[in-house]
Amino acid sequence: MNLDEIQTIFFQECEEGLIQAEQGLMALQAGATDEETINTIFRAVHSIKGGAGAFGHTDLQTFTHHFETVLDQVRSGERTVAADLTGVMLAAFDTLTDHVNAIRGDGNPPDDARILAQLEAFAASAAAPEEAAAALPAPANDKFGALGFDLDAMLGSLEDSAPPVESWEKDDGDIAPVPAPLASTRLLVKPLAGALSNGGDPLLLLRELIALGATLRNADWSAVPVIDAFDPAQSYLSWHLEIPASLSRSAIDEIFEFVSDSCELRFEGDSPTPEPEPRAPSEPEPETELSIDALLAGALDDLSDTAVPEIPAIEIMESEPTPLPVAAAATAPEPEKLAPVVEKAAAAPPAPAVTATIRVDLEKLDRLVDLVGELVITQSMLAQRLSDNDLTQFDELANLEHLTRDLQDSAMSIRAQPIQSVFGRVPRIIRELQASTAKKVRLEVEGEATELDKTVVERIGDPLTHLIRNAVDHGLESPEDRIAAGKPAEGHIRLAAEHRSGRILISVSDDGRGINRERVFAKAVERNLIPADAKLSHEEIDNLIFAPGFSTAETVSNISGRGVGMDVVRRNIAALGGRITILSRPGEGSTFTMSLPLTLAILDGMIVTVGEQSFVVPLNQIVETIRPKPDLVRDIGGGQAMLNVRDQWLPVISIGRRMTIAGSCARPTDAVILIVETEAAGLAVLMVDRIVDQRQVVIKNLEANYRQVDDVAGATILGNGQVALILDVEAIAASPGGVAGQSIAA
Amino acid sequence: MDDTSANLPRVRVAPSGALTTSAVERLLSELRAAFASAGAVELASDEVSQISQAGLQLLASAVRTGRERGVPVRLSGTAGIEAAIRLAGLGDLLVEDDAMIGARS
């Protein structure tokens, strides 16, 4: 794994941390004061700080350090969460997000001077005994390089504080007889196997400890093997440090918090502690350093009860090919001196269980999904072949089909992500909008755990942002207007997601003024989008806001009003196979609802034929299928027919004629009619020859494999091996040939 | 220096940039080849800008290998490298003995 890959993981962790932190902060804002909420925010910020330090992102590390200091004061109960503090923490969160974005190359580093000053002011105002420790300069202020020591800076800044090297330099394995300072503690830091393989560098932690006042007494390199047995990813070194009494254990634990599973940290008793005498070879190993052989020989029986918690460390050592460090063995304290260690072990949370999640490269995942798709197709082809030969009586065939479907569902579910990652951006957008519009907004979020395909999640962010901005900018009234209208001064925005009928519905609602239809109509006429005498329903007027270039905003702002928003919103949603609808009531507010497919890789489709060709029509767009009676069809000349669908005459779109397919049905009464629902044109009528089947198909990108083809959204391979084109119903209905919107009332 | 290595060449291994875990991985085969064929090994760290724990361990491993096999190992480098080694508590890597000539300041 190279540095870029590791850094990518760090960025992913930052994203997750930011989501958690924001959720916690929103909960705080809503009045939550429970310990877990505070701890969640603290852990998220602390983890980002740790990663920032490891990668040398000093600005980010410095900022998180200050943020963390205030959070720590809240966590420890030194201060309560008041509205002013929540506001500062939310602003700090926004700045933190900007810092993370900046190091990802997305934007410039934020100017954090003001918010840093506010954080420092809060930190200083808390009269806490540990204030001095908390106010220690951020480690990032030292000029450390991205992955190791910045040597020049080290010479300048650390050499002075470090004890003379000669005082602790001795032969391999020996502990230098440096008198332990009064009221100090000894600490063994031993990175375990895996400490280096995940990109961490324990040296940085060591250096952070030293910066906080710890004194390095001894480095043990006796476990380092000769070059032939050397494994770069293994950790062989360990260090003994002297920890001053002024350095709290919690401060030390925090330094090692994010490597707690890959770094053994052992306090070795309070000082003054006599230096342990080097052990003679015949003496038994100290209890905490028991070898596996000793364990097997039953030495466990001799262990005191209090030593039991140390067993996990032994288990870890068991997996290590390296021998036990001689020096560590020689310097381990006597059992009776282990009491503080054991207390810590007993008080410490249980060792983290094997992680329940793993990170997988998205490309690998997509490849898996693709392969499963191929498997589904192959299974279908096999079933078809067997069916053609009357060989369908095998139970195994049905089992194979079930297993394949289950596998497909499982593969697709791996790609599913909660929409939380998109919804998580909204609070900040709302905060910024409140600041720029002087409107008061209360955000309500529901269904953020709803899962849908990662690709959909990634692409839904921009349309959603636009809808939120429009809701605040256009939908909600000013506080004065709201009060005048008998509403609370604070506007209400509701963001919700839910699964329904195999799709996901995402809605943005406001309790504002609703769409001003007179104004929309007038603006549409002014812009020549509709004739002045057009008779439009409320729904049709509302949908005018999706017309390209339409805007009723009196002034162009950076929030909305350029008239390029809503048409892009609808286009983006349509590109995802979704649609958007509006429900608006004057004076009560508006709801914009996006209906999206759960996945873009699989489609429930109806297989139809036209001439000799097979096509797939997305099932979710088919309202009904009919064989029209002659009295429901009218020929209006030029080969164009109209169909009466429940007293509404709709133009019949012949797929055979449109695609120039020889041998296709010419008359609607001889064909099958599909009534489809489209965003652009409402109901539309498609004419095909025959319905063959209804099944899930794996979507193949036509553009990637061939080129873009009009009226075609993609392709798939049917069970008989034939390639079938997936009709782009929206495009067919919306294009001039589709004569969209030319329905005639009967 | 033992007799067997007297007529063998001195091999210089000169890493550059940050001596990270992956850099150590790349350097390892070069160093192994050096110990397999050299009468003396010089690990020149003049161009090393940063050193991680893995890098320090590699230096320690080279020194240990040299001491066990009687192959003189010279660690050379900038004052910064020397400081990094000392500040990590590994100053005894720089102690001159039969297998160690010492670091250049």
GROMACS .gro file of C-alpha atoms in nm, chain A residues 1-3 144-152 154-155 158-159 162 165-166 168-172 191 196-197 200-203 206 210 216 218-237 239, chain B residues 18-22 24-26 28 31-33 35-36 45 48-69 78-95:
model
  110
    1MET     CA    1   0.000   0.000   0.000
    2ASN     CA    2   0.156   0.331  -0.101
    3LEU     CA    3   0.127   0.666   0.065
  144PHE     CA    4   0.746   1.794   1.133
  145GLY     CA    5   0.761   1.639   0.796
  146ALA     CA    6   0.490   1.430   0.646
  147LEU     CA    7   0.623   1.095   0.749
  148GLY     CA    8   0.903   1.140   0.987
  149PHE     CA    9   1.126   1.380   1.160
  150ASP     CA   10   1.201   1.708   1.001
  151LEU     CA   11   1.565   1.682   1.079
  152ASP     CA   12   1.656   2.047   1.076
  154MET     CA   13   1.442   1.856   1.519
  155LEU     CA   14   1.793   1.974   1.572
  158LEU     CA   15   1.410   1.915   2.032
  159GLU     CA   16   1.776   1.875   2.091
  162ALA     CA   17   1.630   1.612   2.508
  165VAL     CA   18   2.218   1.120   2.450
  166GLU     CA   19   2.518   0.976   2.619
  168TRP     CA   20   2.109   0.672   2.803
  169GLU     CA   21   2.328   0.526   2.534
  170LYS     CA   22   2.450   0.188   2.634
  171ASP     CA   23   2.505  -0.146   2.480
  172ASP     CA   24   2.221  -0.342   2.332
  191PRO     CA   25   0.449  -0.083   1.855
  196LEU     CA   26   0.378   0.018   1.036
  197SER     CA   27   0.177  -0.170   0.779
  200GLY     CA   28   0.141   0.479   1.089
  201ASP     CA   29   0.474   0.586   1.224
  202PRO     CA   30   0.506   0.539   1.599
  203LEU     CA   31   0.803   0.773   1.598
  206LEU     CA   32   0.701   0.914   2.058
  210ILE     CA   33   0.852   1.402   2.430
  216LEU     CA   34   1.325   0.908   2.650
  218ASN     CA   35   1.601   0.385   2.636
  219ALA     CA   36   1.532   0.246   2.295
  220ASP     CA   37   1.542  -0.129   2.263
  221TRP     CA   38   1.655  -0.252   1.925
  222SER     CA   39   1.754  -0.599   2.032
  223ALA     CA   40   1.464  -0.749   1.841
  224VAL     CA   41   1.580  -0.606   1.511
  225PRO     CA   42   1.688  -0.906   1.302
  226VAL     CA   43   1.966  -0.933   1.049
  227ILE     CA   44   1.895  -0.804   0.706
  228ASP     CA   45   1.788  -1.139   0.558
  229ALA     CA   46   1.511  -1.180   0.812
  230PHE     CA   47   1.413  -0.816   0.810
  231ASP     CA   48   1.052  -0.732   0.731
  232PRO     CA   49   0.997  -0.360   0.663
  233ALA     CA   50   0.636  -0.378   0.780
  234GLN     CA   51   0.725  -0.529   1.116
  235SER     CA   52   0.788  -0.323   1.422
  236TYR     CA   53   1.095  -0.428   1.616
  237LEU     CA   54   1.172  -0.128   1.832
  239TRP     CA   55   1.102   0.255   2.397
  764ALA     CA   56   1.189   1.003   0.285
  765LEU     CA   57   1.290   0.668   0.430
  766THR     CA   58   0.936   0.544   0.473
  767THR     CA   59   0.817   0.186   0.509
  768SER     CA   60   0.768   0.149   0.136
  770VAL     CA   61   1.263   0.064   0.306
  771GLU     CA   62   1.091  -0.216   0.121
  772ARG     CA   63   1.249  -0.101  -0.202
  774LEU     CA   64   1.590  -0.391   0.128
  777LEU     CA   65   2.099  -0.396   0.092
  778ARG     CA   66   2.062  -0.773   0.099
  779ALA     CA   67   2.254  -0.797  -0.227
  781PHE     CA   68   2.568  -0.794   0.222
  782ALA     CA   69   2.575  -1.100   0.000
  791SER     CA   70   2.205   0.867   0.405
  794VAL     CA   71   1.767   1.108   0.307
  795SER     CA   72   1.530   1.386   0.404
  796GLN     CA   73   1.312   1.212   0.658
  797ILE     CA   74   1.332   0.887   0.844
  798SER     CA   75   1.052   0.677   0.983
  799GLN     CA   76   1.060   0.394   1.234
  800ALA     CA   77   1.098   0.149   0.947
  801GLY     CA   78   1.399   0.346   0.826
  802LEU     CA   79   1.561   0.345   1.166
  803GLN     CA   80   1.501  -0.027   1.195
  804LEU     CA   81   1.670  -0.082   0.862
  805LEU     CA   82   1.979   0.102   0.983
  806ALA     CA   83   1.975  -0.107   1.299
  807SER     CA   84   1.935  -0.425   1.097
  808ALA     CA   85   2.226  -0.330   0.874
  809VAL     CA   86   2.444  -0.265   1.177
  810ARG     CA   87   2.339  -0.590   1.340
  811THR     CA   88   2.406  -0.782   1.019
  812GLY     CA   89   2.747  -0.628   0.986
  813ARG     CA   90   2.835  -0.711   1.346
  814GLU     CA   91   2.717  -1.070   1.322
  815ARG     CA   92   2.884  -1.138   0.990
  824THR     CA   93   2.395   1.444   0.753
  825ALA     CA   94   2.396   1.579   1.102
  826GLY     CA   95   2.021   1.566   1.080
  827ILE     CA   96   2.023   1.192   1.027
  828GLU     CA   97   2.258   1.147   1.315
  829ALA     CA   98   2.032   1.358   1.533
  830ALA     CA   99   1.730   1.160   1.428
  831ILE     CA  100   1.903   0.839   1.523
  832ARG     CA  101   2.012   0.974   1.859
  833LEU     CA  102   1.676   1.131   1.940
  834ALA     CA  103   1.505   0.800   1.876
  835GLY     CA  104   1.734   0.651   2.137
  836LEU     CA  105   1.948   0.458   1.890
  837GLY     CA  106   2.273   0.636   1.945
  838ASP     CA  107   2.456   0.309   1.998
  839LEU     CA  108   2.418   0.242   1.627
  840LEU     CA  109   2.673   0.518   1.588
  841VAL     CA  110   2.926   0.370   1.827
   0.00000   0.00000   0.00000
